[in-house]
XYZ file of C-alpha atoms in Angstrom:
66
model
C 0.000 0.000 0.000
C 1.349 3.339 -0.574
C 2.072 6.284 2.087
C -1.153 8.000 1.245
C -3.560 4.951 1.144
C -2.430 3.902 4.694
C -2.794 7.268 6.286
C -6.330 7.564 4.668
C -7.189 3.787 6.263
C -5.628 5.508 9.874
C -7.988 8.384 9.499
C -10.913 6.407 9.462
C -9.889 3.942 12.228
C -9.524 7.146 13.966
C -13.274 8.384 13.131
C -14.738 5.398 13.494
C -13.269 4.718 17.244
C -15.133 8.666 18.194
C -18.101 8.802 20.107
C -20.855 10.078 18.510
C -23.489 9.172 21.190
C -25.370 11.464 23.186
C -24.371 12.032 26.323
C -26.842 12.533 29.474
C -27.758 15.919 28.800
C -28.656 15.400 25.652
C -30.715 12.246 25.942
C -32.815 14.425 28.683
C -33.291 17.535 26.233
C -34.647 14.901 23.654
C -36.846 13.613 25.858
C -38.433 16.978 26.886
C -38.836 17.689 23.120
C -40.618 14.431 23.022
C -42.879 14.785 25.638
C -43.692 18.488 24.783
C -44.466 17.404 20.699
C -46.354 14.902 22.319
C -48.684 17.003 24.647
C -49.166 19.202 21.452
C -50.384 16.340 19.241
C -52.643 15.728 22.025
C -53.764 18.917 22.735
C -55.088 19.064 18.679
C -56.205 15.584 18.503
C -58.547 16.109 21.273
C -59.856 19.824 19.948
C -63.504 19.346 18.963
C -63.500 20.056 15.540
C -60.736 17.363 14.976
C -62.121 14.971 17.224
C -65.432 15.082 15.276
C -63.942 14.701 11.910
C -61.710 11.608 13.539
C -65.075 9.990 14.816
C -66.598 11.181 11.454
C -63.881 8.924 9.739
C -64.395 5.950 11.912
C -68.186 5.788 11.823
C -68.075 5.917 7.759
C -65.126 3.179 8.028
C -67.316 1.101 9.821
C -70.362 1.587 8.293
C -68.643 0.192 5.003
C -70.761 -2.341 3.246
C -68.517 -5.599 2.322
């Protein structure tokens, strides 16, 4: 292998041996972004105009002749 080959092969040992995880802080700031989307998707599921056009759907899914 030539000089330039090997030191490209070393570089990516090198990158590949990095940790690229999350670290505690980060895993806890996710989670809080989860939880908030989460209370907002609930928060507009449960509104009453989409909750009617949600049970809208379902009672025309089940009414479905087959």
């Amino acid at each position: 292998m030539n000089v330039k080959v090997k030191k490209v092969w070393a570089r990516l040992r090198v990158l590949r041996r990095r940790d690229s995880g999350m670290v505690t802080s980060e895993y806890a700031m996710g989670i809080v972004a989860a939880v908030g989307f989460a209370l907002l998707l609930y928060e507009v599921v449960t509104s009453g105009q989409v909750r009617s056009e949600l049970q809208a759907i379902v009672k025309r899914a089940l009414s479905v002749r087959m």
